[in-house]
Short mmCIF file of C-alpha atoms in Angstrom, two decimals:
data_model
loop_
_atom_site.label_atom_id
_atom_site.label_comp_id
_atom_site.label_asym_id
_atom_site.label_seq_id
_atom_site.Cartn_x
_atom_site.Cartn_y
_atom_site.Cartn_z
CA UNK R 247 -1.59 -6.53 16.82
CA UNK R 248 -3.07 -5.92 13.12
CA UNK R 249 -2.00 -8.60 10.53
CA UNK R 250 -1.98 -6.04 7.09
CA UNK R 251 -2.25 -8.25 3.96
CA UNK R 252 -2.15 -6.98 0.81
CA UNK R 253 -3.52 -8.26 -2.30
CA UNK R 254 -1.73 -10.18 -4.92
CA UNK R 255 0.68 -11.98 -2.30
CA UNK R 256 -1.58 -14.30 -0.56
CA UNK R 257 -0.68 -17.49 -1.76
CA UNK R 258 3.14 -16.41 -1.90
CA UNK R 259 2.55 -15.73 1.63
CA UNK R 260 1.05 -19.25 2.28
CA UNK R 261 4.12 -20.97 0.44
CA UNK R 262 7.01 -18.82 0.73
CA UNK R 263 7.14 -15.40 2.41
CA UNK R 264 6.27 -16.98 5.92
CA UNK R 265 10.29 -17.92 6.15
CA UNK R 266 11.26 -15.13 3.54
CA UNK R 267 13.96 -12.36 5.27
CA UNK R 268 13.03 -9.82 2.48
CA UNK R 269 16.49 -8.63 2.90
CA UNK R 270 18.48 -6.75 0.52
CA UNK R 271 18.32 -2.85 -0.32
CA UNK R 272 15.07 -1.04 -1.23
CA UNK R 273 14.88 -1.03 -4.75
CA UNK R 274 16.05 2.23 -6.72
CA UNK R 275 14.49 1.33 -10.77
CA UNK R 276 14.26 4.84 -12.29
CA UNK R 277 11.74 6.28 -9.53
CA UNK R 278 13.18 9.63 -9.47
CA UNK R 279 13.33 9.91 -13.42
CA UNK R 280 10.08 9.08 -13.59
CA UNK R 281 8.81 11.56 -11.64
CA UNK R 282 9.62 10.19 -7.68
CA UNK R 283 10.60 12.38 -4.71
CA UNK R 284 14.16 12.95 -4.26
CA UNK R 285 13.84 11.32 -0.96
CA UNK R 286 11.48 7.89 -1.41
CA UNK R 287 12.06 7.51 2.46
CA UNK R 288 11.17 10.72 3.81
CA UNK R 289 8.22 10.48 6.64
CA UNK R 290 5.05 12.62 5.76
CA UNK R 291 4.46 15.33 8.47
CA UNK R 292 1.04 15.88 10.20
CA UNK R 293 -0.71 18.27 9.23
CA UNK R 294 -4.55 18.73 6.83
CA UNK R 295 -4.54 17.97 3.19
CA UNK R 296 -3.51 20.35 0.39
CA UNK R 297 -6.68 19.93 -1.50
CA UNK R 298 -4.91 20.21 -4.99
CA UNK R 299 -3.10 17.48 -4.05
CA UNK R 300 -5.62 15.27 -3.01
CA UNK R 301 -6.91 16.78 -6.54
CA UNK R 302 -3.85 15.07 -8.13
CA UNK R 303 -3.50 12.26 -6.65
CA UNK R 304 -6.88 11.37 -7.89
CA UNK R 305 -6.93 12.46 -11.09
CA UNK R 306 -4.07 10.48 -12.06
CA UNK R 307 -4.86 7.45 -9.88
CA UNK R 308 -8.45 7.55 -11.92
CA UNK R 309 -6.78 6.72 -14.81
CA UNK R 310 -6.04 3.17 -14.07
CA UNK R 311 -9.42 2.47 -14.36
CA UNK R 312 -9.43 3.62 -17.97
CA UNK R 313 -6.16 3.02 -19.88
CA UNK R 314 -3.87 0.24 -20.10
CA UNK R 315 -0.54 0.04 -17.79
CA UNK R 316 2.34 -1.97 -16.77
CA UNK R 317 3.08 -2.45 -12.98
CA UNK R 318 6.12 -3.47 -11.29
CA UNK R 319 6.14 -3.62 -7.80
CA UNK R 320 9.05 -4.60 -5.41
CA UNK R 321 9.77 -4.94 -1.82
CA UNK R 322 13.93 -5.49 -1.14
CA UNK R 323 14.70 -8.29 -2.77
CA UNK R 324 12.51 -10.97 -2.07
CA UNK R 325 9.39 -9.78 -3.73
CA UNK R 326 8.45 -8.76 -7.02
CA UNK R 327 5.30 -8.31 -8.76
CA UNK R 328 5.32 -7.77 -12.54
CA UNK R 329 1.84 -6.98 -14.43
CA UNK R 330 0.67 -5.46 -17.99
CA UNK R 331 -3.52 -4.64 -17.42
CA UNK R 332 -6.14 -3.35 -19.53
CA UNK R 333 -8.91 -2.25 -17.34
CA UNK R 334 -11.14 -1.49 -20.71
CA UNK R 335 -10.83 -4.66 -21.99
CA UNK R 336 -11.07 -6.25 -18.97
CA UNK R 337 -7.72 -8.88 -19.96
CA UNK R 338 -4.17 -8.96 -18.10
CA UNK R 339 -1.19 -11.05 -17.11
CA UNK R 340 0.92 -10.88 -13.70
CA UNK R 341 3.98 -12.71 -12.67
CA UNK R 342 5.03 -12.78 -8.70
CA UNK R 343 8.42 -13.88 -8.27
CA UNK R 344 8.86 -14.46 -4.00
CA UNK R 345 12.20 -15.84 -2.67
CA UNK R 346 13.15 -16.92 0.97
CA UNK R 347 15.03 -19.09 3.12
CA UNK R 348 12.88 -22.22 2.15
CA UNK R 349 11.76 -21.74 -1.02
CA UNK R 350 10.98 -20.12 -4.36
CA UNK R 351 7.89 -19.12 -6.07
CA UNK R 352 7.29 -18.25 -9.54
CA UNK R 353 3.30 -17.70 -9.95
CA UNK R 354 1.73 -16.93 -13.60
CA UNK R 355 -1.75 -15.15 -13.52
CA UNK R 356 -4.23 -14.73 -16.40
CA UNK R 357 -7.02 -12.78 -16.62
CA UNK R 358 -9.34 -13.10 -19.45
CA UNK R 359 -13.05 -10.87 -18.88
CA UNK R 360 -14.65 -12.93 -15.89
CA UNK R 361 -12.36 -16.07 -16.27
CA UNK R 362 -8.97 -16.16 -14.11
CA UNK R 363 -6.14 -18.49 -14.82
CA UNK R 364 -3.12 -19.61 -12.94
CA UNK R 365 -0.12 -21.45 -13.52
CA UNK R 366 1.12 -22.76 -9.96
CA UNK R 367 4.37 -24.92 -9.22
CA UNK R 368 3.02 -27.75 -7.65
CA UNK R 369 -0.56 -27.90 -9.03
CA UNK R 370 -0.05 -26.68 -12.58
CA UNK R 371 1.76 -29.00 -15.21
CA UNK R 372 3.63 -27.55 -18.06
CA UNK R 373 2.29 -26.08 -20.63
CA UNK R 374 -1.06 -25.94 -19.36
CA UNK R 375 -3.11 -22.91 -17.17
CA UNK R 376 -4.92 -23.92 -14.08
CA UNK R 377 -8.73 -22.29 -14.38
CA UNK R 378 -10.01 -20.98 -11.29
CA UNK R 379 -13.45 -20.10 -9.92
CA UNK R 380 -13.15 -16.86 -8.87
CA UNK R 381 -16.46 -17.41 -6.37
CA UNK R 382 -14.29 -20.22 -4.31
CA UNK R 383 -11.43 -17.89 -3.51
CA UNK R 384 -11.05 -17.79 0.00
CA UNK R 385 -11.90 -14.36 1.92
CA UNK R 386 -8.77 -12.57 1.55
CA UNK R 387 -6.88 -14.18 -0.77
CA UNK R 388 -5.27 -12.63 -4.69
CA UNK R 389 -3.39 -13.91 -6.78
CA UNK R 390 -2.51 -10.33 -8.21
CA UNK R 391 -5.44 -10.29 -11.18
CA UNK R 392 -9.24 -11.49 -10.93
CA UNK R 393 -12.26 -9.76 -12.21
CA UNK R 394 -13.43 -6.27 -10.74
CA UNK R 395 -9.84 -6.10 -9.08
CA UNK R 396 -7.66 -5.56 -12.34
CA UNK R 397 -5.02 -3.33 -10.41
CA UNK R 398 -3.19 -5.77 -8.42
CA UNK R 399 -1.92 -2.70 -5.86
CA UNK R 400 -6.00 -1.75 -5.70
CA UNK R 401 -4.17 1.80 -5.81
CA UNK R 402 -7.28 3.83 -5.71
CA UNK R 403 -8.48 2.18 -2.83
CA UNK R 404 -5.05 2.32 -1.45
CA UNK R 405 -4.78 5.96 -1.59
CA UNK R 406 -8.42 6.21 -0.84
CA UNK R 407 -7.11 6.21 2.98
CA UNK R 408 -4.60 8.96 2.66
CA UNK R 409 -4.12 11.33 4.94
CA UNK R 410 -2.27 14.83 5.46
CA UNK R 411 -1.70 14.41 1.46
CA UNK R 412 0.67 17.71 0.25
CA UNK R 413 3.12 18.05 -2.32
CA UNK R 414 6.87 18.28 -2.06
CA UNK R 415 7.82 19.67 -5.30
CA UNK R 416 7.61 19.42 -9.19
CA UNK R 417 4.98 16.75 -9.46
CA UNK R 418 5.94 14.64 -6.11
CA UNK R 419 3.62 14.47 -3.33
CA UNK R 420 3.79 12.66 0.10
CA UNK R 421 1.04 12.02 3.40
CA UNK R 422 0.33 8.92 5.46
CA UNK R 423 -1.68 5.77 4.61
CA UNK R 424 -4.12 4.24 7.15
CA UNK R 425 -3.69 0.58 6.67
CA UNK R 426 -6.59 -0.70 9.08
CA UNK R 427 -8.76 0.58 6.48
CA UNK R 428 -6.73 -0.36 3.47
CA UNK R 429 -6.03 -4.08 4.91
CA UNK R 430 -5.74 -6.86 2.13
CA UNK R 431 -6.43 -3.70 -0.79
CA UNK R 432 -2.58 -3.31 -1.70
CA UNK R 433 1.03 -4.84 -0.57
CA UNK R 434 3.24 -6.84 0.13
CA UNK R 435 3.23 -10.21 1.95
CA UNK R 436 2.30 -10.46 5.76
CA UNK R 437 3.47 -7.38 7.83
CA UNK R 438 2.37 -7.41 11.58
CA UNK R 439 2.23 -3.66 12.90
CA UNK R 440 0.25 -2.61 15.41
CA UNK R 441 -2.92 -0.18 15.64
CA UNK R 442 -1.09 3.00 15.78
CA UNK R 443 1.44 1.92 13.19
CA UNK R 444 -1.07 1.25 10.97
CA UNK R 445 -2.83 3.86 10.88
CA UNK R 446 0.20 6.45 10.26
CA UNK R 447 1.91 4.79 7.39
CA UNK R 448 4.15 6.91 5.27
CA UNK R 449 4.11 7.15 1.54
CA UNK R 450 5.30 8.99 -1.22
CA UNK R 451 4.23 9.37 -5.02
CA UNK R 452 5.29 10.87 -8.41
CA UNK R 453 3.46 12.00 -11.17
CA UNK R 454 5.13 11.85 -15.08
CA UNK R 455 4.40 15.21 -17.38
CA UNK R 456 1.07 14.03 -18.27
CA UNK R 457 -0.19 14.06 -14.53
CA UNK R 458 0.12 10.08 -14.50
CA UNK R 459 0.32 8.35 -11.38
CA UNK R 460 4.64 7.36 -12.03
CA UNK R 461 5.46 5.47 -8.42
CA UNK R 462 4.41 5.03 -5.29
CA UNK R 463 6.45 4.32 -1.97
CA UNK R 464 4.97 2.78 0.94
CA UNK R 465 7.30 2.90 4.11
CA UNK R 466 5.68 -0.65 5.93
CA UNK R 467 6.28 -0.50 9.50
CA UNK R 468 8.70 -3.25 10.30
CA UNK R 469 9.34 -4.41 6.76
CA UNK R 470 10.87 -3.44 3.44
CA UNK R 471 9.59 -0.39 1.34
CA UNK R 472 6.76 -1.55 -1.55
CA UNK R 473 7.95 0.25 -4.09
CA UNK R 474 5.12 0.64 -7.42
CA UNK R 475 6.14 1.67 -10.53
CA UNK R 476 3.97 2.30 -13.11
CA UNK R 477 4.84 2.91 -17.06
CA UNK R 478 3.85 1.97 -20.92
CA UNK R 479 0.41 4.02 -20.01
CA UNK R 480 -1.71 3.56 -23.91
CA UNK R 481 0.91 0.70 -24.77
CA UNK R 482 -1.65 -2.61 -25.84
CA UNK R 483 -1.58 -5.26 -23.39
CA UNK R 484 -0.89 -9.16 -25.44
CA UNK R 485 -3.31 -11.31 -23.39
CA UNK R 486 -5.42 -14.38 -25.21
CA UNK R 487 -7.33 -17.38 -23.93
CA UNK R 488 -5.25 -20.90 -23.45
CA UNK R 489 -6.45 -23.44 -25.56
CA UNK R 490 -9.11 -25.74 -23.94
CA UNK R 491 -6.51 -28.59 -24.26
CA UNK R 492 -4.11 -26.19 -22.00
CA UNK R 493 -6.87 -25.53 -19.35
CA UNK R 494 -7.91 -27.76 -16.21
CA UNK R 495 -9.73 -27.04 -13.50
CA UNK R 496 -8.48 -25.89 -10.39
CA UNK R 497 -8.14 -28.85 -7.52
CA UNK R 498 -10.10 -28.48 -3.87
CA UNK R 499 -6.36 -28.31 -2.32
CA UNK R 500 -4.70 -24.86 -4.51
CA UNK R 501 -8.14 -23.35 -2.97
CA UNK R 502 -7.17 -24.82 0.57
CA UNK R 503 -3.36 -23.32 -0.03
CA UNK R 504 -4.99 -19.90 -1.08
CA UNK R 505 -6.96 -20.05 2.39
CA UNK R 506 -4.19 -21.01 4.49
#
């Protein structure tokens, strides 16, 4: 068995999603408006890659890496990951909400250039950011922003393992996702599938009229759908500094929860 985690959920994992049902019903926020498949669900068939669509899948993921966005991405109703990112300026702000049977997380992440700032029931107080050193991250672990890895879905590199990729109409494409190779780039949580699970992952995506990358569906074996929307491409991102009276430094134990 393959443990798949994605980025952006590990200390959510740590805390809450270990005893989190993820129940509920898969998400439905204006996907097919914006450009979605008619059928999120639908499993990608086997076959080689329509090379235009590989084309435009990477033409419009590219464009993360240049322009400022707004993610949201959910997974039934336990998980949701909110984020407003300016890859140019190197600045954004994220905001996982994670619910289960145990407990509740609300996590606040700031990303200014090369400095990364958290604000983490339990270790945070009020009012004030918790500054992190990005170097003593454990392997593995996100918070859902830190420097070189502004897109807290890592959708390039997500899609960077697709497979069979074809279109299915209008501006909607679909193919499979090998998640042995995309392991801890993109997701959701703590999913457990095994080797040949993994490695035939169905997804679906939608492009808007400008040939931007609109949502992406990602059918996890033995989980919830992720479900990434993405929107307010151009629109400036409001990210500043704390004050240094607002800032302390990260204790040796949030590290030891981010590693755990």
């Amino acid at each position: 068995m393959r443990t798949a985690r994605f980025a952006g959920v590990g200390l959510a994992t740590a805390l809450v999603l270990a005893g989190c049902s993820n129940g509920g019903t898969t998400p439905t926020a204006d996907a097919t408006s914006a450009g979605a498949p008619a059928s999120a669900g639908a499993s990608a068939s086997v076959g080689a890659a329509d090379p235009a669509a590989v084309e435009a899948l990477t033409k419009a993921t590219s464009q993360l890496g240049t322009t400022s966005f707004k993610i949201t991405a959910t997974s039934g109703t336990g998980f949701k990951l909110a984020g407003a990112i300016d890859p140019a300026k190197g600045v954004g702000t994220a905001e996982l909400k994670a619910s289960g049977t145990n407990a509740d997380l609300n996590l606040k992440t700031l990303l200014i250039e090369k400095d990364l700032y958290l604000q983490v029931p339990g270790f945070t107080k009020a009012g004030t950011w918790t500054h992190v050193d990005v170097a003593r991250l454990p392997e593995g672990a996100n918070v859902g922003l830190r420097p070189g890895e502004i897109d807290p879905v890592n959708t390039s590199n997500l899609l960077g393992s697709a497979t069979d990729v074809h279109a299915t109409g209008g501006n909607s494409y679909a193919g499979t996702l090998d998640l042995t190779k995309a392991a801890g780039l993109a997701g959701v949580s703590q999913v457990t599938v095994d080797n040949t699970q993994a490695q035939n992952v169905p997804f679906t995506a939608g492009l808007d009229e400008q040939g931007r990358l609109s949502v992406l569906t990602i059918q996890i074996p033995n989980a919830q759908p992720l479900e990434v929307l993405y929107t307010d491409y151009g629109v400036p991102v409001t990210a500043a500094r704390p004050a240094a009276s607002e800032i302390t430094e990260a204790p040796d134990s949030l590290y030891q929860s981010l590693g755990s």
